[in-house]
Amino acid sequence: MDPILFLIFAAIAVLCGINVVLQTHPISSALSLVGVMASLAVLYLLLGAQFLAAAQVIVYAGAIMVLFIFVIMLLNTGRERRTRGSFLGRLLGPPLLVILLGSVTFVILRTAPRDAGVRFGTYTGGTVESFGRALFTTYLWPFEIASILVLIAIVGAVALAYKEID
Amino acid sequence: MQHLWIIPALPLLGFLIDGLAGRRLPKTAIHAVAAGTVALSFLWVLKTVIALQPLQTAHVERYFDWIRVGEFRIGFDLAADRLTAVMLLVVTGVGLLIHVYSIGYMAHEGGYYRFFAYLNLFMFFMLTLVLAANFLLMFVGWEGVGLCSYLLIGFWFRRKSATNAANKAFIVNRIGDFGFSLALFLIFLNFKSLDFGAVFNGLAGWRADTGMGTLTIIGLLLLVGATGKSAQLPLYVWLPDAMEGPTPVSALIHAATMVTAGVYMIARAAPLYLKAPIAMDWVAGIGLATAFFAATIGMVQTDIKRVFAYSTVSQLGYMFLGVGTGAFGAGIFHLVTHAFFKALLFLGAGSVIHALAGEQDMRRMGGLRTKTPVTFWTMLAAAAAISALPFTSGFYSKDEILVSAFHRSPVLFWIGIVTAAMTAFYVFRAIFLVFFGTCRGEAHAHESPPVMTLPLIVLAVLSLGGGAFQVSKWLRPMFPETASPENPMLLAASVGAACGGVLVAWVLYWWRPALPDIVAARLKWLYVAAVNKYKVDEIYGAVVVRPLVAVSREVLWKGIDVEVIDGAVNGTGRRALGLGGLLRLAQSGNIRSYATWVLLGAVSLLIALGVLGGVR
Amino acid sequence: MPQAVPLSWYLALSAVLFTLGVAGFLFRRNIVTMFMSIELMLNAVNLTFVVISYRLRQVDGQIFTFFVMVVAAAEAAVGLAIILTVFKNRATLQVDDLSTMKD
C-alpha cells in the first residue's frame, strides 16, 4: 500500500514542479506550486510527521501561497515576455543542472541507509504532543527568536508597503 | 691626553662660522676667523709636539666608536708620532701663511666668505687625514680634501673652464680612490682590522713577498690611490687644469698639502711596503717616470701657473722616487722643503699676476725686477731651492733622494740627474722671462701689499734655511736605515746638473734671447709634442671618455632605462588595467548570471566534497 | 513490490524537486515566479529533513522543518513587499530590466 501511495503523490509533486517551471503565466505557476505542497503534505503523513503535514497545508499552502496569489493578482502583469536574458545562464545553466542532479543522486544512492524503509505507522514521534514538548523545552530559545523574526517581518512588510495605500 | 682633536676642530669651527654666517659678516671678521683658527691650530700643534717629546712611540687617543658591526670596529682615533708631527707642522704652518696671503689676494674678489670657509674646511679634512689612526678615517680625510679641491678649483663657478677643471679633478681622483678602496678591503680581509697599530703589528707574522703576493697587491692598489691624489702617471691630468682655481688654492692644495697626501700615505704604510719589494719598485718607477715626463712638458709651457703645476707633478715624482727606494725619511723631507719653495713659487706667481692685473702668459711679462723687488728676491730664493743649489733646503732633500736612488740602481740616479737639470732650467727660464728684460706687457705694475709680501718673505727664509731642520734624521727611528753613505761624486754630479740647467736658461733667455726659437725650430716635432702635453688629454678623451659617454647614453640610458625598466613598470600598469577590464565583464548586474555563478560554485563544492571526497 | 518504501526514493524525490527549483530560478524572467522557485527549493529541503527525522526516530528534524517554514513565511512577506515597491517604481517585473547593479 505504501509504495503505491508514495509513487502517486511523488509523481504529482514532480509533475506540478515541472509545471511551475514551464508555465508562462504566474498564476498557473502558483497553483502548481500549491499542488506540490499538498502532495508533499501527504508524503509527510506517510513519514509519520502528522503535525508537519497539517502545518504544511495550513501555513505554506494556505497562507504563503495565498499571499503569493494576492500579489500576483495585484500586480497583474500577465504572461511573461521573452527578453534577452543572460548568455551565461543559457550557456552554463542546463549542463550545471544536469550535473547537480546527477551528483546529488549519486551521493544519495551511495550513502542512503539500506535498511527497513518507510512504512506508515512505524514512527509515531511526530504527534502534536511530542512535537510541542520538543518545541517548548529543547528548542524554546529558537522558538522565541523565530517569533521575534516574524514580528520583524510583519513590521518590515508594513513599513515597505505602507506608502502604497495613499 | 693631549686633546689632539682640537687641531682639526678649530678649522672646522672656522668653516662653520664663515660658511653659515659669513654672508652677513664684514670682511675683516671673515678672514680674522679663518686665519685665526688656523693660527690657533698651529700653536696647539707646537704645544702638542713639545709636550710629547721625545715622541719615540706613537701617541694614540681614542675618542669614540664610529662603526661597530660584530667584530669590525672603527673608532674616531687620532694618533701622533714623528711623521704626523712633521706633517702637522707643515700643514698648519704653510696653511697659516697662505691664509694670510689670501687676505690680500682675494680682497677684491666676490664670494670672500665662501673662499675662506672652503679653505678652513680643507684644513679640517687635511688635518683629519694626517692625524687619523686607522685607514678608514684617513680615507675620510682623503675624500674630504678631494671635495674641497673640487669646490675651490671651481670657485669661480661661472666660468665653464673652471667647472670643467673641477669635475676633471674630482673624477680622476675618484679613479684613484677606487684603488684605495680595494686596498682597504684587502687589508681588512687579511688583518681583520683597519687600525694602523693592529695592521702593522700583524705584519710581523708575514714573510716578505717574493712575487705578486697579497702584500704586493695591497701595495699596488694603494699606489693607484696615491697616483690619483698625488697626480702621478697616469692620473696626473687633473693637476694642470686645476690652475683654474685662485692662486692661493694652487699653492695650498696643489703644491704643499693635498697632493702630498699620497706620499704621506705610502710613508705611513712603510711597514707594508718594506715587505712588498715589487710594489716599492713600482712606486719608484712611476715616480721617476712622472718626474722626467712632467719636466719635459714644463720646459715649454708659457702660462706661469702651468709651468709650476708641471713642476709640482715632477717634484712629487721625486718624493715617490724617494719612498720607493726605501728612503722614507728623505721623501718626507723633500715633501717639507717642496712645501716651502713650491708654495712660495705659486704665491709669488700670484703676486706677479696681481701686479700685472691678471696677466698669466709669460711672453707678455718682463722687467718686473725693479717694479716688484720683494717678489723678485723671494722667488729667486725659491728657484734656487727647487734647483737644489748648494745649501738651500732643496739641496739637502733632493740629494738624499738621489743617493738612495743610486743605491737601488744607478740608472735611476742618472735619469734623476737629467730631470734635476731640466728642473733648474725651466724654473730659471720662468725667472728670466718674468723679471728680466724689457716689459713686454702692461706698463704700470706695482708691488703687492705687505699682507701678501710678508708670507713670501717667511717662505723664502724657510726655503733657504730649511735644510737645518734635518727632517730625515729626526724621522730615522721610524724607518729602518737604508745605508746610503755620502758619496762626494754623486754630490758633485747633482750640483753640476743644477748649475748646468741654470746656465742654459741664462743663455737662452738672457744672453741670446733669439736662441729659443731657433732651438725650437730645430727640434720641431719634439717641441710641438711637449707644448701639446703629448696630447695625453686628447688620448684619454678619445679612448676613455667618449666611449664611456656613448655607452652610457645609448645602452644604459636609452636601452636599459627607457626600454627595460620603464617598459616593465609601464607594462605592469597596462596589464593590470587589462586584467581589470576583463574581470569587469563578470559584473553584469544581471541577477540570473549571478545565480549561474552561484550554481557553478555549489556544484563544484558538491563534487569536490562528495564525489571526490570519498563517496564511491 | 516491497512493503516499505526505501529511503533513497524519498531523497531522490527531494533532489529532483530541488533541481526543478534551481531550473525555475535560472530560466524564469518574472521575479515573482523566481520567488516561487525559491519556495520550491525550500520544500525539497524540508522533505529531506523529515526523512532523516524518520530515520533517526527523533523529532528534531521536524522541528527544523518547522523553523524553515517560519523563516520562509517571513521571507515571503518581506520579499513580496519589496517586489511591490520595485514594481511601483519600475512598472516592470521583468528581472532583466532590473539590472541597476551593473552601474
CSV table of C-alpha atoms in Angstrom, one decimal, chain B residues 1 26 30 33 60 63 69 85 166 174 181 183 278 333 434 512 515 549 573 581 598:
chain,number,residue,atom,x,y,z
B,1,MET,CA,95.7,63.2,26.8
B,26,PRO,CA,82.3,92.1,7.3
B,30,ILE,CA,85.7,86.6,8.0
B,33,VAL,CA,88.1,83.9,11.9
B,60,VAL,CA,97.2,57.4,20.3
B,63,TYR,CA,87.6,59.1,21.3
B,69,VAL,CA,79.5,45.8,13.5
B,85,ALA,CA,104.2,65.8,13.8
B,166,ALA,CA,86.8,70.9,-11.1
B,174,ARG,CA,87.8,59.0,-7.9
B,181,SER,CA,89.0,51.3,-1.5
B,183,ALA,CA,93.2,48.1,-0.9
B,278,ILE,CA,107.9,44.7,-6.2
B,333,PHE,CA,112.0,65.7,3.9
B,434,VAL,CA,109.2,87.3,-15.9
B,512,ARG,CA,120.9,85.3,-26.5
B,515,LEU,CA,118.0,81.3,-29.5
B,549,VAL,CA,79.7,58.5,-22.6
B,573,GLY,CA,50.4,49.0,-15.1
B,581,GLY,CA,38.9,45.2,-17.7
B,598,VAL,CA,26.4,30.5,-7.5
